[in-house]
Short mmCIF file of C-alpha atoms in Angstrom, two decimals:
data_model
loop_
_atom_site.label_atom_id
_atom_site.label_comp_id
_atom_site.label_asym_id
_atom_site.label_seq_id
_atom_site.Cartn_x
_atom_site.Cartn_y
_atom_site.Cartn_z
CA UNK Y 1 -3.37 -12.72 -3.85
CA UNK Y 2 -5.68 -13.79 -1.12
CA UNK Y 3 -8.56 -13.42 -0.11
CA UNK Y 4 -9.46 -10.90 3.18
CA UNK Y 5 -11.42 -11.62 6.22
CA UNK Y 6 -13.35 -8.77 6.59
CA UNK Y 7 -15.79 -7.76 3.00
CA UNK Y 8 -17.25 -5.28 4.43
CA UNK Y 9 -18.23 -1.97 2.36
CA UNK Y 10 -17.80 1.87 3.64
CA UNK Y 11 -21.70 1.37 4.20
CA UNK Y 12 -21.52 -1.85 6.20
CA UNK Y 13 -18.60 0.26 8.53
CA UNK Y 14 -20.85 3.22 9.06
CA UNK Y 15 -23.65 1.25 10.53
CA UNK Y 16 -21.82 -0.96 12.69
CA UNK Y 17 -21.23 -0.82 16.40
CA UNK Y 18 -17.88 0.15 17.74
CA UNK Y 19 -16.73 -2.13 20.50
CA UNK Y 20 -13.72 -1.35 22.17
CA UNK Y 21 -10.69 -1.02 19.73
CA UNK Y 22 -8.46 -2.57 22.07
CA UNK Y 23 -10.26 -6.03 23.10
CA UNK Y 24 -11.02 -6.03 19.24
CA UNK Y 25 -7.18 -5.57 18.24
CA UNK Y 26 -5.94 -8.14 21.19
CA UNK Y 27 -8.73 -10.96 19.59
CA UNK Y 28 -7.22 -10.20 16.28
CA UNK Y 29 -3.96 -11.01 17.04
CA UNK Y 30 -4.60 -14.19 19.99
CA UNK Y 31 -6.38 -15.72 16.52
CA UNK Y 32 -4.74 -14.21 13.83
CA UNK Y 33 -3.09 -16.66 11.33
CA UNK Y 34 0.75 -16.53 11.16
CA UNK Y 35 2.67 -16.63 8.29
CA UNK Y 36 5.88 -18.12 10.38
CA UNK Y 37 6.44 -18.45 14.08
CA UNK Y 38 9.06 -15.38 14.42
CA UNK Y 39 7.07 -13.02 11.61
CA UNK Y 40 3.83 -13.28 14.11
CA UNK Y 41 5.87 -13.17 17.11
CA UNK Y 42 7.13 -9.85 15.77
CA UNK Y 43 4.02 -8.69 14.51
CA UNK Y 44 2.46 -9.71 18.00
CA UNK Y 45 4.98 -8.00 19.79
CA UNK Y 46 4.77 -4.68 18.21
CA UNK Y 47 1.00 -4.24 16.53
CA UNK Y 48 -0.99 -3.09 19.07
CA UNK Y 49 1.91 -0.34 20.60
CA UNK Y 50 2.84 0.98 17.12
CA UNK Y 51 -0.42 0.35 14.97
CA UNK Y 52 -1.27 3.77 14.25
CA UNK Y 53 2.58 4.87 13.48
CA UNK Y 54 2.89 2.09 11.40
CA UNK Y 55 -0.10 2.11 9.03
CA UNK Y 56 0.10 6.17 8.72
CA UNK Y 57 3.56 5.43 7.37
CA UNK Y 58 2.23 2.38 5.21
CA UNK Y 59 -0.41 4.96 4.26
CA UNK Y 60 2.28 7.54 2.75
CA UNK Y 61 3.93 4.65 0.92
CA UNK Y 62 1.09 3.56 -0.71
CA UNK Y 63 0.52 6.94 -1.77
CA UNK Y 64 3.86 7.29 -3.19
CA UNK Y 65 3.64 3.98 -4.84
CA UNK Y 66 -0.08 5.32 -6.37
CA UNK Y 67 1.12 8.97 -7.57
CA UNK Y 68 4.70 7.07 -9.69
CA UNK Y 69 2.14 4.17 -11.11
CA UNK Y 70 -0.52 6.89 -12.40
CA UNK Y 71 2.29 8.84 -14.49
CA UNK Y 72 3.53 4.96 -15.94
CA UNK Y 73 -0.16 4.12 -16.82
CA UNK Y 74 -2.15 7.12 -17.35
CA UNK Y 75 -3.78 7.47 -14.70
CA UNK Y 76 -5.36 3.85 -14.98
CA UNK Y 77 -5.49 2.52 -11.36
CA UNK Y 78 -6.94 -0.90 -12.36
CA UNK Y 79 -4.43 -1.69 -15.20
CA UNK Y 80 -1.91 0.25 -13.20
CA UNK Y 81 -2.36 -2.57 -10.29
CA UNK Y 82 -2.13 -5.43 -13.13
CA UNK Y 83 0.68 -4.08 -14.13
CA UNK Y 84 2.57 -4.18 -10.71
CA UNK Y 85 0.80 -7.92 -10.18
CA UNK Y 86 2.43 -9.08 -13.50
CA UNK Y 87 5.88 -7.83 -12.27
CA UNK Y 88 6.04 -8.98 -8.90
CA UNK Y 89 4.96 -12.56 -10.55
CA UNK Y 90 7.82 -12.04 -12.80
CA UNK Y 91 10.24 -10.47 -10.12
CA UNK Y 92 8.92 -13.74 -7.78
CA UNK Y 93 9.53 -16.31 -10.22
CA UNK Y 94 13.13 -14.84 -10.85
CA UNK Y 95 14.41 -11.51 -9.43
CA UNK Y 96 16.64 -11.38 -12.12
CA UNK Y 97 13.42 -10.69 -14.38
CA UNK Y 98 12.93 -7.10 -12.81
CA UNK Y 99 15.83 -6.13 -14.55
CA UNK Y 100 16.09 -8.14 -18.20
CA UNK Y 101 13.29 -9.57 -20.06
CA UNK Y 102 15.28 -12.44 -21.21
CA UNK Y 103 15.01 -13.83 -17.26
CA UNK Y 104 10.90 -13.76 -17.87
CA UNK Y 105 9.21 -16.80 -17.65
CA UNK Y 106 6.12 -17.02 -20.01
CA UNK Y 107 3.75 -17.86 -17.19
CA UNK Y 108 0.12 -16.39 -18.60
CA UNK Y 109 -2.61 -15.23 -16.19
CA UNK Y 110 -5.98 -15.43 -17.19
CA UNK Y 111 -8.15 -12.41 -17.67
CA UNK Y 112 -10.41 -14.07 -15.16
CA UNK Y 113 -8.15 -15.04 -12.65
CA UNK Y 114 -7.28 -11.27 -12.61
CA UNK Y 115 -10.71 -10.07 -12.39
CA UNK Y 116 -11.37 -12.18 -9.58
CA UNK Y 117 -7.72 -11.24 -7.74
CA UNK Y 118 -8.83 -7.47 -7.82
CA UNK Y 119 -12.35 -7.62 -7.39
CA UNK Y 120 -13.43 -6.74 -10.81
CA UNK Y 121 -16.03 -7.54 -13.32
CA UNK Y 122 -14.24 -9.51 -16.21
CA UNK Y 123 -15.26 -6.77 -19.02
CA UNK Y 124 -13.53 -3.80 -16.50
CA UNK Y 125 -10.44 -5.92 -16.24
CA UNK Y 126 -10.30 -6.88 -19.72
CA UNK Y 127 -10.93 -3.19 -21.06
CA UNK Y 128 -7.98 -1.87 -18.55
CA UNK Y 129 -5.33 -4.93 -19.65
CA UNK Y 130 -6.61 -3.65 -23.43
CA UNK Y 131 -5.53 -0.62 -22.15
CA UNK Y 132 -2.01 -1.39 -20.98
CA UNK Y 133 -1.80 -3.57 -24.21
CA UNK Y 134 -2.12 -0.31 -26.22
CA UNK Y 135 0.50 1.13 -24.25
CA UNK Y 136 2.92 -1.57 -25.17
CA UNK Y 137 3.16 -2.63 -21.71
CA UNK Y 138 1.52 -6.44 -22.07
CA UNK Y 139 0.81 -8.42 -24.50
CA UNK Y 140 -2.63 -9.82 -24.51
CA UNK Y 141 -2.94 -13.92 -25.89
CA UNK Y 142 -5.21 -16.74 -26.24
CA UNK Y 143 -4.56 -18.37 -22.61
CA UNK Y 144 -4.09 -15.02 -21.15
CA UNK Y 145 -2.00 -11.78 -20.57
CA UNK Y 146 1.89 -11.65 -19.93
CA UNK Y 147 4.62 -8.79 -19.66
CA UNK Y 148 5.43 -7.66 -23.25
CA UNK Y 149 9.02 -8.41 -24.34
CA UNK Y 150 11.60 -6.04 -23.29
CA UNK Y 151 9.19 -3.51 -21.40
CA UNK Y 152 11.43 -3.86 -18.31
CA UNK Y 153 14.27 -2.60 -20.41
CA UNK Y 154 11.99 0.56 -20.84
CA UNK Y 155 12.86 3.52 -19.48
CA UNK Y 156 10.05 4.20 -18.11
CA UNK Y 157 9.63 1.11 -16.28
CA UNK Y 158 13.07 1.12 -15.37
CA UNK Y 159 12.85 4.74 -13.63
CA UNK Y 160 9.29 3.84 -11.99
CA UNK Y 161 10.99 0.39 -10.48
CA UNK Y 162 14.17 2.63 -9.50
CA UNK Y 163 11.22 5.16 -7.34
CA UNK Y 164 9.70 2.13 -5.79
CA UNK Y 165 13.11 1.11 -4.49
CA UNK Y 166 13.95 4.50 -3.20
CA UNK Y 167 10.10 4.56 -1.48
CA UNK Y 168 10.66 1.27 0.06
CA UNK Y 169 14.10 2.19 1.59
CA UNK Y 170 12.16 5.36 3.07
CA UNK Y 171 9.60 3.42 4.60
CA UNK Y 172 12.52 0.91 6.08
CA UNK Y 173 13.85 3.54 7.38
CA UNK Y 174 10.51 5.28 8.69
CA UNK Y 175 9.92 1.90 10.64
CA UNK Y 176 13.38 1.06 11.49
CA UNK Y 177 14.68 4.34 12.71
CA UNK Y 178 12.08 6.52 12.88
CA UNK Y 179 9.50 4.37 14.57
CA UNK Y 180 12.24 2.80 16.09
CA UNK Y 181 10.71 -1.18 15.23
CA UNK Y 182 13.39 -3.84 16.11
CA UNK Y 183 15.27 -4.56 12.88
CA UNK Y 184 15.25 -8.21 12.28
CA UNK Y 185 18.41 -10.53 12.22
CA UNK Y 186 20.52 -10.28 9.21
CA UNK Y 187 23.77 -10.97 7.80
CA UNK Y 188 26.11 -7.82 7.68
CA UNK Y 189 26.36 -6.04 4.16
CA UNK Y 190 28.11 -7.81 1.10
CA UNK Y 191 29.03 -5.27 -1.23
CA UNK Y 192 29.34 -7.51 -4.21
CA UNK Y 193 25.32 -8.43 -3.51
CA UNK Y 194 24.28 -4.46 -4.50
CA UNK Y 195 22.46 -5.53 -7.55
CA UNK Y 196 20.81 -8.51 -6.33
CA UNK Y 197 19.63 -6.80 -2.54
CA UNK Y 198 17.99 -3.93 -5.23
CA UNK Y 199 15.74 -6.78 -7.42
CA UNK Y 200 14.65 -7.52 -3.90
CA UNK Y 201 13.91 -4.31 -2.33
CA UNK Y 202 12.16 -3.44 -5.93
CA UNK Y 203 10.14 -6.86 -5.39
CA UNK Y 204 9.21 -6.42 -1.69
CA UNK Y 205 8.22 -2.79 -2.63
CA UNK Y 206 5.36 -4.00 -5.37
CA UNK Y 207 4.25 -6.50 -2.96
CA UNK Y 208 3.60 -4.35 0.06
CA UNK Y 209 1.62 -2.16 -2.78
CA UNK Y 210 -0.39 -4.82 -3.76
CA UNK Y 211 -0.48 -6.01 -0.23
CA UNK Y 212 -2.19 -1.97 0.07
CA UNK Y 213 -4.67 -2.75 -2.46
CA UNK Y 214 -5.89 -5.81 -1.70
CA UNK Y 215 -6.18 -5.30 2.07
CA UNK Y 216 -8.31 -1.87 1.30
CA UNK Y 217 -10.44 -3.73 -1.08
CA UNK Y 218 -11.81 -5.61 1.77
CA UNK Y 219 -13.37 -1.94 3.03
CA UNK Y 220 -13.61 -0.21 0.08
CA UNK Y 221 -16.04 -0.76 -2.99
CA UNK Y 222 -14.35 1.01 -5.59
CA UNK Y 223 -10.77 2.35 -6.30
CA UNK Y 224 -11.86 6.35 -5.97
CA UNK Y 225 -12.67 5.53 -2.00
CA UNK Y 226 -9.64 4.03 -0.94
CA UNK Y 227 -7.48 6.91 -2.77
CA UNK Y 228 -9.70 9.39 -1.23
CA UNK Y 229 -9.46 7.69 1.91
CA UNK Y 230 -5.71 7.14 2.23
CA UNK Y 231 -4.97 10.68 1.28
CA UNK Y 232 -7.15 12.54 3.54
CA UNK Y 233 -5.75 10.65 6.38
CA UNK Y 234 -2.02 10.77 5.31
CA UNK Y 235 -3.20 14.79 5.12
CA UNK Y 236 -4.82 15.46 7.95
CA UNK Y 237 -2.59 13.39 10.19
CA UNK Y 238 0.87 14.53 8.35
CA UNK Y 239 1.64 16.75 11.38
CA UNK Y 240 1.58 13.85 13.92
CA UNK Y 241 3.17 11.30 11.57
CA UNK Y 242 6.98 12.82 11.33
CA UNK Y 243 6.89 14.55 15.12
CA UNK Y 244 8.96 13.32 16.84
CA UNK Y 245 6.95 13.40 20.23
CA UNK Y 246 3.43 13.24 18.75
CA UNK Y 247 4.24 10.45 16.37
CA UNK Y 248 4.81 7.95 19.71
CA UNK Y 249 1.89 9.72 21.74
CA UNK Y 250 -0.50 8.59 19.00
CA UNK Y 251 0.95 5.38 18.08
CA UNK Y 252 -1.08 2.76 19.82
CA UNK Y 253 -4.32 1.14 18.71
CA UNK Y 254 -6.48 3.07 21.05
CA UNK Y 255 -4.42 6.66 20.63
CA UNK Y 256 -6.74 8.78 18.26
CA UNK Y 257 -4.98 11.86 17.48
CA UNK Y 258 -7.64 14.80 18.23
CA UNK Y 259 -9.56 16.94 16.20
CA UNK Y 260 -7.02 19.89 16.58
CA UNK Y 261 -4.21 18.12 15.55
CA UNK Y 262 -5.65 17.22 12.51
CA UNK Y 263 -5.17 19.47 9.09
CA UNK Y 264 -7.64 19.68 6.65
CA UNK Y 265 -6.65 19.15 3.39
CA UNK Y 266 -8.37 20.59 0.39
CA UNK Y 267 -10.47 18.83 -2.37
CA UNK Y 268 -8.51 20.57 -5.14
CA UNK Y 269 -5.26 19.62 -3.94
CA UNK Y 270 -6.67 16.03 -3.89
CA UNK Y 271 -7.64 16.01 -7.81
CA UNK Y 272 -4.13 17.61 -8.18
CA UNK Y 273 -2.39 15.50 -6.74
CA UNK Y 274 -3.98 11.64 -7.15
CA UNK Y 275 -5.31 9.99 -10.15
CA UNK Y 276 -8.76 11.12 -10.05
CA UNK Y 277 -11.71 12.31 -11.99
CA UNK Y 278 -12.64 15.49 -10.39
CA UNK Y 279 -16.31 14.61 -11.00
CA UNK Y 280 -16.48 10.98 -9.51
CA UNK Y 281 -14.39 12.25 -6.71
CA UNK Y 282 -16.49 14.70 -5.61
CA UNK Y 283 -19.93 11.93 -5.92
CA UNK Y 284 -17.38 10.10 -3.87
CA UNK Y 285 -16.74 12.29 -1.17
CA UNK Y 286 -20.50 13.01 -0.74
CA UNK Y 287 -21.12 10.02 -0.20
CA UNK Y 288 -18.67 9.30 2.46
CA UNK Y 289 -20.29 12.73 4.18
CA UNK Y 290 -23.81 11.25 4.10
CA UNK Y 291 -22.17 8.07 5.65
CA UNK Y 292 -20.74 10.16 8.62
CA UNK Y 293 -16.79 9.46 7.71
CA UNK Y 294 -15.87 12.61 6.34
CA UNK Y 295 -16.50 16.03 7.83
CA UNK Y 296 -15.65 19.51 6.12
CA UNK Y 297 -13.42 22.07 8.39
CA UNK Y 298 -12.43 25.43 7.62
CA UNK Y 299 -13.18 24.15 3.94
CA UNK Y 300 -11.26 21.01 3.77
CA UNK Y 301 -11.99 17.44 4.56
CA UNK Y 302 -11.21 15.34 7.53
CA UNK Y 303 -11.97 11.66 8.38
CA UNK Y 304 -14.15 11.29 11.57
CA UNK Y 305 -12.95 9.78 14.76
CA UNK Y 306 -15.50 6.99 14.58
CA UNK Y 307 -13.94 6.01 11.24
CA UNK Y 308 -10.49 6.27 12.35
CA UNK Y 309 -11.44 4.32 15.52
CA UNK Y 310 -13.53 1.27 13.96
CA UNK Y 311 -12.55 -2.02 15.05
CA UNK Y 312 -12.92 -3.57 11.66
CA UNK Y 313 -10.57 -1.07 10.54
CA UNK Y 314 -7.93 -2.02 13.21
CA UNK Y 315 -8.83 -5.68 12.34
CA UNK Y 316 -8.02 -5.35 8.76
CA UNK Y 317 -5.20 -3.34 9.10
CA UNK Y 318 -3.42 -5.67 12.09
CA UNK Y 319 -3.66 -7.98 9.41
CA UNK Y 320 -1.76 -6.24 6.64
CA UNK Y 321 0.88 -5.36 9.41
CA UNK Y 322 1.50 -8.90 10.03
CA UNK Y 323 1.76 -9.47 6.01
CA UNK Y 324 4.21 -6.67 6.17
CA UNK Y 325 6.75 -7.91 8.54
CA UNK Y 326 6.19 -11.16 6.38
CA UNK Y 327 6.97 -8.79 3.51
CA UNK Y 328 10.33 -7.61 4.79
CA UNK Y 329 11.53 -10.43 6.53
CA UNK Y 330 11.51 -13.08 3.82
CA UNK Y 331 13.54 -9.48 2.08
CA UNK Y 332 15.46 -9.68 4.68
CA UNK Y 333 16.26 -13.86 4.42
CA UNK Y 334 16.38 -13.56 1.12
CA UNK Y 335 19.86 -11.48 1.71
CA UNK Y 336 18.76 -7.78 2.04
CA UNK Y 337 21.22 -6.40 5.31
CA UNK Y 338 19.57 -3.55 7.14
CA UNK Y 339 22.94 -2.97 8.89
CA UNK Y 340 23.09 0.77 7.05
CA UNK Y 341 19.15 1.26 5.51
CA UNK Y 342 20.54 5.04 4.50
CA UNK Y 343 23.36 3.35 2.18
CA UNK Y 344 20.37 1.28 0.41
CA UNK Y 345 19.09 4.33 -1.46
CA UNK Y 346 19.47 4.37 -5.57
CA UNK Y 347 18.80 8.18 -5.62
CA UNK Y 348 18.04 9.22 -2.17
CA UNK Y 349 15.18 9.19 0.31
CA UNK Y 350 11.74 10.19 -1.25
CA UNK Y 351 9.56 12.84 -0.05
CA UNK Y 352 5.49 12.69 1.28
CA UNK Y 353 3.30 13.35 -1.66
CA UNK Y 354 2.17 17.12 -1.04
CA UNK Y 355 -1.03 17.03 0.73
#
């Protein structure tokens, strides 16, 4: 993974000056480093008119993605994010290897190299690969740490791939039909490709969640911020996110949805529904008071406006929109038709986590 632009910490954000989001956003993108000449044409094109639409619905992904890897790893974020890293290497490598472990190619990662891909201290990621290790999920060597044999043959694994598909076909369709974003060119549907277009929608849903992580590491210090974070907003704004009116009134960079339209959601329903000690949470959410990003209303939480609204936010996040369309177009190339998106699904389309 690579390395973001912007290191700054919730701290840094809270004392910083907020220029205007919109010259901020348009500098971004006149200097921003493309990935291909039609992926930042596209990402150009549509950023700054459907930035806010866009990332709320990258927002409930991620969540999604978060809540089905807690109940695979118990509740381990860090290993839980190894994990996925370990299969979209695999599924990279060879698609093939999503679905049979005799496709895996014994490519080790170093311990290190995976400490220093998620931000961690080498001890922290070596406990939390232990971890997954115990749980029969890797196996831990000499030159480093590799899938264990067979685990993608698990049921488990094979269900919690299976939900990623069905989440990444919902947030296709979110941005293809619901946000109405142009769908990119494509070959028509082959019906004898079925198996092969779901390795790749599997693959190019574990790299837009590691695409999640690793652009909110950039803002966020520690794991128990950015979940916090991401499911206050995804709660608050919910209401605005799937209207069908208010969605598009509040979709460009500079559209804050206002204080009224904003729900508060509660901090039990947070430790109910995300992988989270109660405890740190809470220490977590102080801090972010003290700091000015989160206010209590009617005795939930809500992000501030100045939070929502700071240009190193936008910055960060025009980035991982560009990755995105990266993300789905080299799906896309790679022989994924979004002719019919609704005929995609394995089980069906997959709710908002209940905020």
């Amino acid at each position: 993974m690579q390395s973001l632009r912007f290191p700054w910490s919730l701290t840094h954000i809270a004392r910083m000056p907020h220029p205007d989001i919109s010259r901020v956003a348009d500098e971004f993108l006149a200097a921003g480093g493309e990935t291909g000449k039609q992926d930042g044409a596209m990402a150009r094109r549509h950023t700054l008119a459907t930035y806010r639409l866009v990332i709320r619905l990258l927002t409930e992904m991620q969540l999604q993605g978060v809540v089905a890897l807690a109940r695979l790893v118990d509740q381990d974020y860090l290993g839980g994010n190894a994990l996925v890293a370990l299969l979209a290497e695999a599924g990279r490598l060879r698609p093939e290897a999503l679905e049979s472990s005799a496709c895996l190619l014994d490519r080790p990662i170093t311990i290190r190299a995976m400490a220093r891909s998620f931000r961690r201290p080498y001890e922290t990621m070596r406990r939390a690969l232990h971890r997954l290790s115990e749980l029969g999920l890797v196996d831990l060597r000499e030159d480093g740490v590799v899938l264990a044999q067979g685990v993608v043959e698990r049921a488990e694994i094979r269900a919690y791939l299976s939900h990623m598909h069905d989440i990444m076909v919902t947030f296709l369709e979110d941005l293809f039909v619901f946000a109405r974003l142009p769908v990119p060119e494509m070959l028509r549907s082959d019906p004898a490709m079925a198996d092969h277009r779901q390795r790749l929608i599997k693959l190019a849903a574990l790299d837009l969640h590691l695409l999640s992580v690793e652009g909110m590491q950039g803002i966020f210090s520690d794991w128990t911020g950015l979940l916090l974070a991401a499911a206050i907003t995804a709660g608050n704004i919910r209401d605005v996110t799937y209207h069908p009116q208010l969605a598009f009134t509040y979709a460009a960079a500079d559209s804050i949805p206002p204080m009224e339209l904003r729900r508060p959601v509660l901090f039990r329903t947070l430790c109910d529904t995300l992988p989270l000690c109660p405890t740190t949470a809470w220490r977590r959410i102080a801090v972010m008071k003290m700091l000015g990003s989160i206010r209590t209303i009617d005795g939930g939480l809500i992000l501030d406006s100045k939070w929502l609204g700071h240009p190193a936010l936008i910055a960060n996040a025009c980035e991982r929109i560009e990755r995105m369309h990266a993300i789905i177009n080299r799906m896309v190339q790679s022989g994924v038709a979004l002719d019919a998106i609704g005929d995609l699904y394995i089980r069906g389309r997959v709710d908002p986590i209940d905020l």
